[in-house]
mmCIF file of C-alpha atoms in Angstrom:
data_model
loop_
_atom_site.group_PDB
_atom_site.id
_atom_site.type_symbol
_atom_site.label_atom_id
_atom_site.label_comp_id
_atom_site.label_asym_id
_atom_site.label_seq_id
_atom_site.Cartn_x
_atom_site.Cartn_y
_atom_site.Cartn_z
ATOM 1 C CA PHE A 1 0.000 0.000 0.000
ATOM 2 C CA GLY A 2 1.088 3.588 -0.560
ATOM 3 C CA SER A 3 3.211 5.330 -3.179
ATOM 4 C CA GLU A 4 6.851 4.603 -4.023
ATOM 5 C CA GLU A 5 7.388 7.960 -5.764
ATOM 6 C CA LEU A 6 10.085 10.278 -4.425
ATOM 7 C CA PHE A 7 9.561 14.004 -3.905
ATOM 8 C CA GLU A 8 11.861 16.953 -3.328
ATOM 9 C CA ASN A 9 10.683 17.425 0.239
ATOM 10 C CA GLU A 10 7.697 16.881 2.508
ATOM 11 C CA LYS A 11 6.004 20.051 1.308
ATOM 12 C CA ALA A 12 6.121 18.890 -2.314
ATOM 13 C CA ARG A 13 4.808 15.483 -1.254
ATOM 14 C CA ASP A 14 1.885 16.998 0.654
ATOM 15 C CA GLU A 15 0.985 19.324 -2.228
ATOM 16 C CA ALA A 16 1.058 16.407 -4.674
ATOM 17 C CA ALA A 17 -1.086 14.292 -2.364
ATOM 18 C CA LEU A 18 -3.773 16.967 -2.423
ATOM 19 C CA SER A 19 -3.887 17.200 -6.227
ATOM 20 C CA TYR A 20 -2.561 14.937 -8.977
ATOM 21 C CA HIS A 21 -0.853 12.222 -6.930
ATOM 22 C CA LYS A 22 -3.999 11.066 -5.170
ATOM 23 C CA TYR A 23 -5.046 9.694 -8.566
ATOM 24 C CA GLU A 24 -1.735 8.853 -10.230
ATOM 25 C CA TRP A 25 -0.252 6.688 -7.463
ATOM 26 C CA LYS A 26 -3.010 4.100 -7.928
ATOM 27 C CA ILE A 27 -2.157 3.550 -11.618
ATOM 28 C CA MET A 28 1.612 4.111 -11.497
ATOM 29 C CA SER A 29 2.395 0.417 -12.016
ATOM 30 C CA ASN A 30 0.127 0.336 -15.086
ATOM 31 C CA LEU A 31 1.877 3.357 -16.611
ATOM 32 C CA VAL A 32 5.325 1.853 -16.032
ATOM 33 C CA SER A 33 4.422 -1.608 -17.363
ATOM 34 C CA ALA A 34 2.869 -0.029 -20.479
ATOM 35 C CA GLY A 35 6.080 1.933 -21.125
ATOM 36 C CA LEU A 36 4.270 5.264 -21.168
ATOM 37 C CA GLN A 37 6.763 7.906 -22.303
ATOM 38 C CA GLU A 38 7.339 11.431 -21.083
ATOM 39 C CA LYS A 39 4.931 13.305 -23.352
ATOM 40 C CA ALA A 40 2.059 10.969 -22.474
ATOM 41 C CA ARG A 41 2.889 11.272 -18.758
ATOM 42 C CA LEU A 42 2.878 15.052 -19.129
ATOM 43 C CA ALA A 43 -0.529 14.915 -20.848
ATOM 44 C CA LEU A 44 -1.825 12.878 -17.925
ATOM 45 C CA ARG A 45 -0.434 15.407 -15.443
ATOM 46 C CA MET A 46 -2.137 18.268 -17.330
ATOM 47 C CA VAL A 47 -5.473 16.596 -16.573
ATOM 48 C CA THR A 48 -4.863 15.290 -13.052
ATOM 49 C CA LEU A 49 -3.821 18.764 -11.896
ATOM 50 C CA LEU A 50 -7.483 19.685 -12.421
ATOM 51 C CA ASN A 51 -10.301 18.629 -10.162
ATOM 52 C CA PRO A 52 -12.721 16.278 -11.950
ATOM 53 C CA GLU A 53 -15.541 18.785 -11.585
ATOM 54 C CA ASP A 54 -13.459 21.403 -13.481
ATOM 55 C CA VAL A 55 -13.188 19.346 -16.685
ATOM 56 C CA SER A 56 -16.411 20.715 -18.174
ATOM 57 C CA SER A 57 -15.520 24.324 -17.353
ATOM 58 C CA VAL A 58 -12.098 24.010 -18.979
ATOM 59 C CA LEU A 59 -13.542 22.416 -22.133
ATOM 60 C CA GLU A 60 -16.160 25.147 -22.451
ATOM 61 C CA ALA A 61 -13.498 27.836 -22.012
ATOM 62 C CA ILE A 62 -11.361 26.229 -24.738
ATOM 63 C CA GLU A 63 -14.280 26.160 -27.183
ATOM 64 C CA THR A 64 -15.134 29.847 -26.685
ATOM 65 C CA GLY A 65 -11.771 30.896 -28.108
ATOM 66 C CA LYS A 66 -11.555 34.032 -25.956
ATOM 67 C CA GLU A 67 -8.232 34.933 -24.367
ATOM 68 C CA LYS A 68 -9.786 35.562 -20.972
ATOM 69 C CA THR A 69 -12.959 33.789 -19.966
ATOM 70 C CA PRO A 70 -14.768 35.453 -17.033
ATOM 71 C CA GLU A 71 -16.518 32.206 -16.155
ATOM 72 C CA VAL A 72 -13.211 30.451 -15.539
ATOM 73 C CA ASP A 73 -11.572 30.695 -12.144
ATOM 74 C CA GLU A 74 -8.186 32.435 -12.137
ATOM 75 C CA ARG A 75 -6.536 29.242 -10.913
ATOM 76 C CA LEU A 76 -7.720 27.464 -14.088
ATOM 77 C CA GLN A 77 -6.588 30.145 -16.539
ATOM 78 C CA MET A 78 -3.109 28.648 -16.976
ATOM 79 C CA ALA A 79 -4.657 25.261 -17.732
ATOM 80 C CA VAL A 80 -7.035 26.822 -20.264
ATOM 81 C CA ASP A 81 -4.149 28.665 -21.969
ATOM 82 C CA THR A 82 -2.219 25.402 -22.242
ATOM 83 C CA PHE A 83 -5.087 23.303 -23.571
ATOM 84 C CA ARG A 84 -5.932 26.090 -26.017
ATOM 85 C CA LEU A 85 -2.608 25.834 -27.871
ATOM 86 C CA PRO A 86 -3.389 25.184 -31.563
ATOM 87 C CA VAL A 87 -3.200 21.544 -32.704
ATOM 88 C CA ASP A 88 -5.314 21.775 -35.869
ATOM 89 C CA ASP A 89 -2.306 21.006 -38.069
ATOM 90 C CA ALA A 90 -1.706 17.611 -36.429
ATOM 91 C CA SER A 91 -1.243 14.805 -38.962
ATOM 92 C CA ASP A 92 -3.650 11.886 -39.229
ATOM 93 C CA GLU A 93 -0.978 9.592 -37.793
ATOM 94 C CA ASP A 94 -0.529 11.838 -34.744
ATOM 95 C CA LYS A 95 -4.297 11.979 -34.237
ATOM 96 C CA ASN A 96 -4.554 8.178 -34.344
ATOM 97 C CA VAL A 97 -1.717 7.790 -31.826
ATOM 98 C CA ALA A 98 -3.217 10.467 -29.577
ATOM 99 C CA SER A 99 -6.646 8.778 -29.618
ATOM 100 C CA LEU A 100 -5.153 5.449 -28.519
ATOM 101 C CA VAL A 101 -3.094 7.023 -25.745
ATOM 102 C CA ALA A 102 -6.079 9.087 -24.575
ATOM 103 C CA TYR A 103 -8.250 5.962 -24.418
ATOM 104 C CA PHE A 104 -5.576 4.157 -22.375
ATOM 105 C CA LEU A 105 -5.334 7.100 -19.976
ATOM 106 C CA LEU A 106 -9.127 7.282 -19.706
ATOM 107 C CA LYS A 107 -9.350 3.624 -18.633
ATOM 108 C CA ASN A 108 -6.633 4.105 -16.030
ATOM 109 C CA LEU A 109 -8.118 7.308 -14.624
ATOM 110 C CA THR A 110 -11.459 5.559 -14.293
ATOM 111 C CA LEU A 111 -9.749 2.875 -12.202
ATOM 112 C CA ALA A 112 -8.167 5.633 -10.096
ATOM 113 C CA GLY A 113 -11.564 7.188 -9.407
ATOM 114 C CA TYR A 114 -11.015 10.261 -11.585
ATOM 115 C CA THR A 115 -14.244 10.649 -13.575
ATOM 116 C CA SER A 116 -15.989 13.622 -15.112
ATOM 117 C CA PRO A 117 -19.699 14.047 -14.279
ATOM 118 C CA ASP A 118 -20.706 14.571 -17.947
ATOM 119 C CA ASN A 119 -18.279 12.086 -19.562
ATOM 120 C CA LYS A 120 -16.160 14.780 -21.257
ATOM 121 C CA LEU A 121 -12.907 13.472 -19.858
ATOM 122 C CA TYR A 122 -11.878 11.700 -23.074
ATOM 123 C CA SER A 123 -12.111 14.917 -25.104
ATOM 124 C CA LEU A 124 -9.839 16.706 -22.663
ATOM 125 C CA LEU A 125 -7.360 13.808 -22.581
ATOM 126 C CA LEU A 126 -7.221 13.718 -26.388
ATOM 127 C CA ARG A 127 -6.433 17.412 -26.570
ATOM 128 C CA ALA A 128 -3.869 17.098 -23.778
ATOM 129 C CA VAL A 129 -1.999 14.386 -25.686
ATOM 130 C CA LEU A 130 -1.990 16.411 -28.927
ATOM 131 C CA VAL A 131 -0.719 19.507 -27.086
ATOM 132 C CA ALA A 132 1.977 17.513 -25.295
ATOM 133 C CA MET A 133 3.137 15.886 -28.545
ATOM 134 C CA LYS A 134 3.666 19.269 -30.203
ATOM 135 C CA TYR A 135 4.712 21.666 -27.453
ATOM 136 C CA THR A 136 6.677 19.655 -24.874
ATOM 137 C CA ARG A 137 10.137 21.102 -24.164
ATOM 138 C CA ASP A 138 13.000 19.432 -22.338
ATOM 139 C CA ILE A 139 14.022 21.054 -19.054
ATOM 140 C CA LYS A 140 17.792 20.780 -19.211
ATOM 141 C CA LEU A 141 20.762 21.018 -16.897
ATOM 142 C CA LEU A 142 24.092 22.205 -18.288
ATOM 143 C CA ASN A 143 26.787 19.549 -18.024
ATOM 144 C CA VAL A 144 29.857 21.797 -17.839
ATOM 145 C CA PRO A 145 33.136 20.077 -16.853
ATOM 146 C CA GLN A 146 35.033 21.418 -13.873
ATOM 147 C CA SER A 147 38.192 21.717 -15.977
ATOM 148 C CA LYS A 148 37.796 24.338 -18.681
ATOM 149 C CA VAL A 149 40.781 23.216 -20.768
ATOM 150 C CA GLY A 150 39.632 22.989 -24.383
ATOM 151 C CA ILE A 151 36.128 24.207 -23.540
ATOM 152 C CA LEU A 152 36.102 26.681 -26.437
ATOM 153 C CA ASN A 153 36.592 23.873 -28.946
ATOM 154 C CA ASN A 154 33.866 21.609 -27.532
ATOM 155 C CA GLU A 155 30.104 21.840 -27.436
ATOM 156 C CA ILE A 156 28.359 22.324 -24.090
ATOM 157 C CA GLU A 157 26.564 19.118 -23.146
ATOM 158 C CA THR A 158 23.102 19.151 -21.566
ATOM 159 C CA ASP A 159 21.121 16.578 -19.597
ATOM 160 C CA SER A 160 17.314 16.467 -19.627
ATOM 161 C CA CYS A 161 15.963 16.432 -16.089
ATOM 162 C CA GLY A 162 12.298 17.133 -16.777
ATOM 163 C CA PHE A 163 9.688 18.174 -19.311
ATOM 164 C CA GLY A 164 7.313 21.103 -19.467
ATOM 165 C CA ILE A 165 4.944 23.113 -21.638
ATOM 166 C CA TYR A 166 5.160 26.916 -21.745
ATOM 167 C CA PRO A 167 1.952 28.237 -23.340
ATOM 168 C CA GLY A 168 3.197 31.826 -23.560
ATOM 169 C CA LEU A 169 6.013 30.882 -25.948
ATOM 170 C CA HIS A 170 3.689 30.122 -28.859
ATOM 171 C CA ASN A 171 2.776 33.746 -29.562
ATOM 172 C CA ILE A 172 6.312 34.945 -28.875
ATOM 173 C CA GLN A 173 7.764 32.532 -31.438
ATOM 174 C CA LYS A 174 5.622 34.006 -34.193
ATOM 175 C CA PHE A 175 7.307 37.399 -33.826
ATOM 176 C CA ALA A 176 10.775 36.570 -32.458
ATOM 177 C CA THR A 177 12.074 33.905 -34.846
ATOM 178 C CA GLY A 178 14.960 34.558 -37.212
ATOM 179 C CA GLU A 179 18.200 33.317 -38.678
ATOM 180 C CA ALA A 180 20.250 33.263 -35.482
ATOM 181 C CA SER A 181 19.112 33.560 -31.883
ATOM 182 C CA HIS A 182 20.442 36.431 -29.764
ATOM 183 C CA VAL A 183 19.778 34.700 -26.435
ATOM 184 C CA ILE A 184 20.895 31.740 -24.389
ATOM 185 C CA GLU A 185 18.344 29.453 -22.798
ATOM 186 C CA TRP A 186 18.480 28.017 -19.286
ATOM 187 C CA PHE A 187 16.105 26.955 -16.550
ATOM 188 C CA SER A 188 15.545 28.063 -12.967
ATOM 189 C CA THR A 189 12.987 26.371 -10.700
ATOM 190 C CA LYS A 190 10.728 25.198 -13.568
ATOM 191 C CA LYS A 191 11.002 28.581 -15.277
ATOM 192 C CA LEU A 192 12.432 28.983 -18.768
ATOM 193 C CA VAL A 193 14.851 31.928 -18.814
ATOM 194 C CA LEU A 194 16.020 33.612 -22.035
ATOM 195 C CA THR A 195 19.062 35.855 -21.539
ATOM 196 C CA SER A 196 20.291 38.118 -24.327
ATOM 197 C CA PHE A 197 24.046 38.180 -24.909
ATOM 198 C CA ARG A 198 23.831 41.365 -26.997
ATOM 199 C CA LYS A 199 22.958 44.904 -26.084
ATOM 200 C CA ILE A 200 19.394 45.532 -27.186
ATOM 201 C CA GLU A 201 19.098 48.919 -28.831
ATOM 202 C CA LYS A 202 15.846 50.788 -29.267
ATOM 203 C CA ASP A 203 13.671 49.576 -32.193
ATOM 204 C CA SER A 204 16.108 46.750 -32.956
ATOM 205 C CA PRO A 205 14.686 43.239 -33.522
ATOM 206 C CA VAL A 206 15.319 40.612 -30.861
ATOM 207 C CA VAL A 207 15.608 37.047 -32.159
ATOM 208 C CA LEU A 208 14.745 34.503 -29.461
ATOM 209 C CA PHE A 209 14.345 31.398 -31.626
ATOM 210 C CA THR A 210 16.290 30.130 -34.615
ATOM 211 C CA ASN A 211 14.578 29.141 -37.845
ATOM 212 C CA PRO A 212 17.058 29.211 -40.766
ATOM 213 C CA THR A 213 14.319 28.555 -43.335
ATOM 214 C CA LYS A 214 12.871 32.024 -42.665
ATOM 215 C CA ALA A 215 16.207 33.814 -42.874
ATOM 216 C CA PRO A 216 16.605 36.343 -45.703
ATOM 217 C CA ASN A 217 19.286 35.704 -48.296
ATOM 218 C CA GLU A 218 22.086 38.037 -47.249
ATOM 219 C CA VAL A 219 25.069 38.826 -49.420
ATOM 220 C CA LYS A 220 28.189 37.503 -47.712
ATOM 221 C CA LYS A 221 30.827 40.130 -47.205
ATOM 222 C CA PRO A 222 34.520 39.415 -47.786
ATOM 223 C CA SER A 223 36.099 38.002 -44.653
ATOM 224 C CA ASP A 224 38.904 40.597 -44.680
ATOM 225 C CA LEU A 225 36.530 43.580 -44.878
ATOM 226 C CA ILE A 226 35.911 45.799 -41.850
ATOM 227 C CA THR A 227 33.020 48.276 -41.866
ATOM 228 C CA PHE A 228 34.213 51.149 -39.679
ATOM 229 C CA ARG A 229 31.695 53.467 -38.059
ATOM 230 C CA CYS A 230 32.041 57.195 -38.404
ATOM 231 C CA GLY A 231 33.850 58.794 -35.453
ATOM 232 C CA ASN A 232 30.741 60.853 -34.742
ATOM 233 C CA ASP A 233 28.505 58.800 -32.439
ATOM 234 C CA LEU A 234 25.423 60.578 -33.828
ATOM 235 C CA CYS A 235 26.343 59.885 -37.460
ATOM 236 C CA THR A 236 25.082 56.744 -39.236
ATOM 237 C CA ASN A 237 27.711 56.763 -41.989
ATOM 238 C CA TYR A 238 30.339 54.005 -42.283
ATOM 239 C CA PHE A 239 33.476 53.149 -44.283
ATOM 240 C CA PRO A 240 34.070 49.593 -45.629
ATOM 241 C CA LEU A 241 37.824 48.995 -45.691
ATOM 242 C CA LYS A 242 40.207 46.035 -45.827
ATOM 243 C CA GLU A 243 42.156 44.954 -42.761
ATOM 244 C CA ASN A 244 45.459 45.962 -44.362
ATOM 245 C CA THR A 245 44.173 49.350 -45.545
ATOM 246 C CA LYS A 246 46.684 52.169 -45.887
ATOM 247 C CA GLU A 247 44.072 54.798 -45.061
ATOM 248 C CA LYS A 248 44.949 56.853 -42.013
ATOM 249 C CA VAL A 249 42.218 59.480 -41.739
ATOM 250 C CA ILE A 250 38.826 59.541 -43.480
ATOM 251 C CA THR A 251 36.547 62.568 -43.555
ATOM 252 C CA CYS A 252 32.823 61.853 -43.406
ATOM 253 C CA PRO A 253 31.258 63.047 -46.686
ATOM 254 C CA LEU A 254 27.908 63.935 -45.067
ATOM 255 C CA ASP A 255 27.347 67.703 -44.875
ATOM 256 C CA GLU A 256 25.770 67.497 -41.420
ATOM 257 C CA CYS A 257 28.802 65.633 -40.071
ATOM 258 C CA GLY A 258 32.154 66.159 -41.829
ATOM 259 C CA LEU A 259 34.067 64.650 -38.882
ATOM 260 C CA LYS A 260 37.513 63.125 -39.471
ATOM 261 C CA THR A 261 37.818 59.496 -38.312
ATOM 262 C CA ASN A 262 41.307 58.273 -37.397
ATOM 263 C CA ILE A 263 41.418 54.844 -39.067
ATOM 264 C CA TRP A 264 45.081 54.323 -38.167
ATOM 265 C CA ASP A 265 44.257 54.719 -34.457
ATOM 266 C CA ARG A 266 41.413 52.227 -34.761
ATOM 267 C CA LEU A 267 43.655 49.672 -36.461
ATOM 268 C CA ARG A 268 46.019 49.915 -33.500
ATOM 269 C CA GLN A 269 43.045 49.503 -31.158
ATOM 270 C CA ILE A 270 42.041 46.365 -33.067
ATOM 271 C CA GLN A 271 45.440 44.814 -32.389
ATOM 272 C CA LYS A 272 44.980 45.555 -28.683
ATOM 273 C CA LEU A 273 41.521 43.943 -28.758
ATOM 274 C CA LYS A 274 42.966 40.806 -30.311
ATOM 275 C CA LYS A 275 45.487 40.586 -27.459
ATOM 276 C CA ASP A 276 42.717 41.112 -24.890
ATOM 277 C CA PHE A 277 40.705 38.346 -26.535
ATOM 278 C CA ALA A 278 43.671 35.976 -26.291
ATOM 279 C CA SER A 279 44.060 36.936 -22.621
ATOM 280 C CA GLY A 280 40.389 36.181 -21.989
ATOM 281 C CA LYS A 281 40.724 32.741 -23.554
ATOM 282 C CA GLU A 282 43.678 31.987 -21.294
ATOM 283 C CA GLU A 283 41.696 33.000 -18.217
ATOM 284 C CA LEU A 284 38.802 30.761 -19.289
ATOM 285 C CA GLU A 285 41.164 27.815 -19.755
ATOM 286 C CA ARG A 286 42.454 28.425 -16.216
ATOM 287 C CA GLY A 287 38.920 28.259 -14.866
ATOM 288 C CA GLU A 288 38.522 31.991 -14.162
ATOM 289 C CA VAL A 289 35.116 32.078 -15.828
ATOM 290 C CA THR A 290 33.813 35.375 -14.431
ATOM 291 C CA LEU A 291 37.020 37.242 -15.279
ATOM 292 C CA ALA A 292 37.047 35.795 -18.811
ATOM 293 C CA LYS A 293 33.395 36.732 -19.283
ATOM 294 C CA ASP A 294 34.088 40.347 -18.277
ATOM 295 C CA ILE A 295 37.049 40.549 -20.664
ATOM 296 C CA PHE A 296 34.999 39.194 -23.576
ATOM 297 C CA ARG A 297 32.157 41.608 -22.837
ATOM 298 C CA ASP A 298 34.499 44.623 -22.780
ATOM 299 C CA VAL A 299 36.080 43.523 -26.067
ATOM 300 C CA ILE A 300 32.654 43.137 -27.697
ATOM 301 C CA ASP A 301 31.574 46.598 -26.509
ATOM 302 C CA GLU A 302 34.708 48.141 -27.987
ATOM 303 C CA TRP A 303 34.249 46.278 -31.297
ATOM 304 C CA ASP A 304 30.635 47.462 -31.540
ATOM 305 C CA ARG A 305 31.751 51.029 -30.884
ATOM 306 C CA MET A 306 34.167 50.976 -33.828
ATOM 307 C CA ILE A 307 32.629 48.718 -36.485
ATOM 308 C CA ILE A 308 29.346 47.429 -37.895
ATOM 309 C CA ARG A 309 28.558 43.727 -37.778
ATOM 310 C CA PRO A 310 29.271 41.190 -39.137
ATOM 311 C CA TYR A 311 33.010 40.729 -38.777
ATOM 312 C CA ARG A 312 34.744 37.417 -38.169
ATOM 313 C CA GLU A 313 36.839 38.554 -35.182
ATOM 314 C CA LEU A 314 33.782 39.963 -33.434
ATOM 315 C CA ILE A 315 31.852 36.762 -34.110
ATOM 316 C CA SER A 316 34.658 34.724 -32.514
ATOM 317 C CA VAL A 317 34.653 36.896 -29.386
ATOM 318 C CA GLU A 318 30.882 36.667 -29.111
ATOM 319 C CA GLU A 319 30.981 32.870 -29.382
ATOM 320 C CA ALA A 320 33.546 32.762 -26.575
ATOM 321 C CA PHE A 321 31.391 35.130 -24.492
ATOM 322 C CA VAL A 322 28.365 32.857 -24.914
ATOM 323 C CA LYS A 323 30.487 29.854 -23.937
ATOM 324 C CA ALA A 324 31.600 31.723 -20.791
ATOM 325 C CA LEU A 325 27.963 32.483 -19.909
ATOM 326 C CA PHE A 326 27.114 28.787 -20.230
ATOM 327 C CA CYS A 327 30.136 27.850 -18.102
ATOM 328 C CA GLU A 328 29.152 30.304 -15.376
ATOM 329 C CA ARG A 329 25.617 28.937 -15.241
ATOM 330 C CA GLY A 330 26.783 25.322 -15.542
ATOM 331 C CA ASP A 331 29.218 25.720 -12.646
ATOM 332 C CA ARG A 332 26.363 26.935 -10.441
ATOM 333 C CA GLU A 333 24.227 23.955 -11.390
ATOM 334 C CA ARG A 334 27.093 21.540 -10.726
ATOM 335 C CA MET A 335 27.695 23.165 -7.344
ATOM 336 C CA LEU A 336 24.038 22.609 -6.510
ATOM 337 C CA VAL A 337 24.571 18.869 -7.033
ATOM 338 C CA GLU A 338 28.129 18.361 -5.764
ATOM 339 C CA GLY A 339 27.952 20.845 -2.899
ATOM 340 C CA ASN A 340 24.524 19.931 -1.571
ATOM 341 C CA GLN A 341 24.835 18.099 1.750
ATOM 342 C CA MET A 342 21.675 17.634 3.783
ATOM 343 C CA GLY A 343 20.051 20.642 2.125
ATOM 344 C CA LYS A 344 23.015 23.005 2.674
ATOM 345 C CA ILE A 345 25.453 24.232 0.026
ATOM 346 C CA VAL A 346 29.055 23.655 1.092
ATOM 347 C CA ASN A 347 32.375 24.529 -0.486
ATOM 348 C CA VAL A 348 33.479 21.359 -2.271
ATOM 349 C CA LYS A 349 37.028 22.715 -2.698
ATOM 350 C CA LYS A 350 37.638 22.280 1.047
ATOM 351 C CA ASP A 351 37.539 18.975 2.866
ATOM 352 C CA GLN A 352 34.403 18.738 4.945
ATOM 353 C CA PRO A 353 34.458 16.899 8.288
ATOM 354 C CA ALA A 354 32.477 13.682 8.332
ATOM 355 C CA GLN A 355 30.880 14.675 11.614
ATOM 356 C CA PRO A 356 30.073 18.365 12.212
ATOM 357 C CA LYS A 357 31.523 19.929 15.317
ATOM 358 C CA PRO A 358 29.025 20.662 18.074
ATOM 359 C CA GLU A 359 28.198 24.296 18.485
ATOM 360 C CA GLU A 360 29.904 25.930 21.416
ATOM 361 C CA SER A 361 27.583 27.573 23.895
ATOM 362 C CA GLU A 362 28.084 31.222 24.642
ATOM 363 C CA GLU A 363 28.599 30.603 28.361
ATOM 364 C CA PRO A 364 31.229 28.058 29.468
ATOM 365 C CA LEU A 365 29.886 25.074 31.349
ATOM 366 C CA MET A 366 31.229 24.704 34.910
ATOM 367 C CA SER A 367 30.802 21.853 37.336
ATOM 368 C CA LYS A 368 31.322 21.852 41.072
ATOM 369 C CA PHE A 369 31.185 19.004 43.563
ATOM 370 C CA VAL A 370 29.665 19.694 46.958
ATOM 371 C CA GLU A 371 30.091 17.258 49.795
ATOM 372 C CA ILE A 372 27.114 17.073 52.083
ATOM 373 C CA LYS A 373 27.831 15.859 55.626
ATOM 374 C CA LYS A 374 25.134 13.847 57.272
#
């Protein structure tokens, strides 16, 4: 009798016992023996998080098509938003698979005592499976090695530790998809976090998701061409020149500007930036991730001040900066695993005593023997 599932702590166990787990624990052996995979388990969880009497309300809210349904309780709005994700483009094969899985889940939920008063449970299960098949995302942990030697030449490995559906991403993807993403993706306490590694200027597009098929056909510039900005920060003019240019000073031809830009000085600054970049790579190899990240960021800022993207040297620095960001986050996640002892984070670089020392009381203990004469 009872459940064999493990939970993070007693609070998580008690919360689960009051909602989904009071139904799922009864059919857990059936789900395991049937080999039910993650997306189907997630579809089941989408339903069991609801009370059986809420099934009809959620289905009615989905069919109305309104963003906000006044009749739906605020606690159910997230569920409605998730079930409402579009699945009309599902193939016939996916629909057949989803119908079989939904029927299997319906039989098991009936055994667990989860039944809808008006027999609409199957419709909700079918939609849950279709949504899970299309929109499930892996929740990943970064597997960054403790030694950073050669990290710039290797891909960052990730390990899937969970699965989730983020209904708000669907609308964002329609407007923030492009050739190359400008953000890194990581997770924090079930939340998906997108962090930009570029400075976002006003009215500039932000690409959160990569879809090369939608990318415009851009003309590739010669790899040895540098597009220098005008020395006037308010001027939008630029000067495409080769790396080995003999130009020393260029005067902006625009009447409203006319400023002289010292190209020779900028070429010398470029050589300094290349040395700083090499220094940052050395620091990263030594494991000084935060210092390397700061060096890369300063180099990128200086490049952006002088030139217009793209340029191969700037791309290399930005790739190293992204790798440093992943290393910094990955080190924190590894510390959470390696340095977690009985719920407390400890410094794994120092040897920890097997048995903690007892806390000393503020007042010293004193004993005194008194002989009592009879």
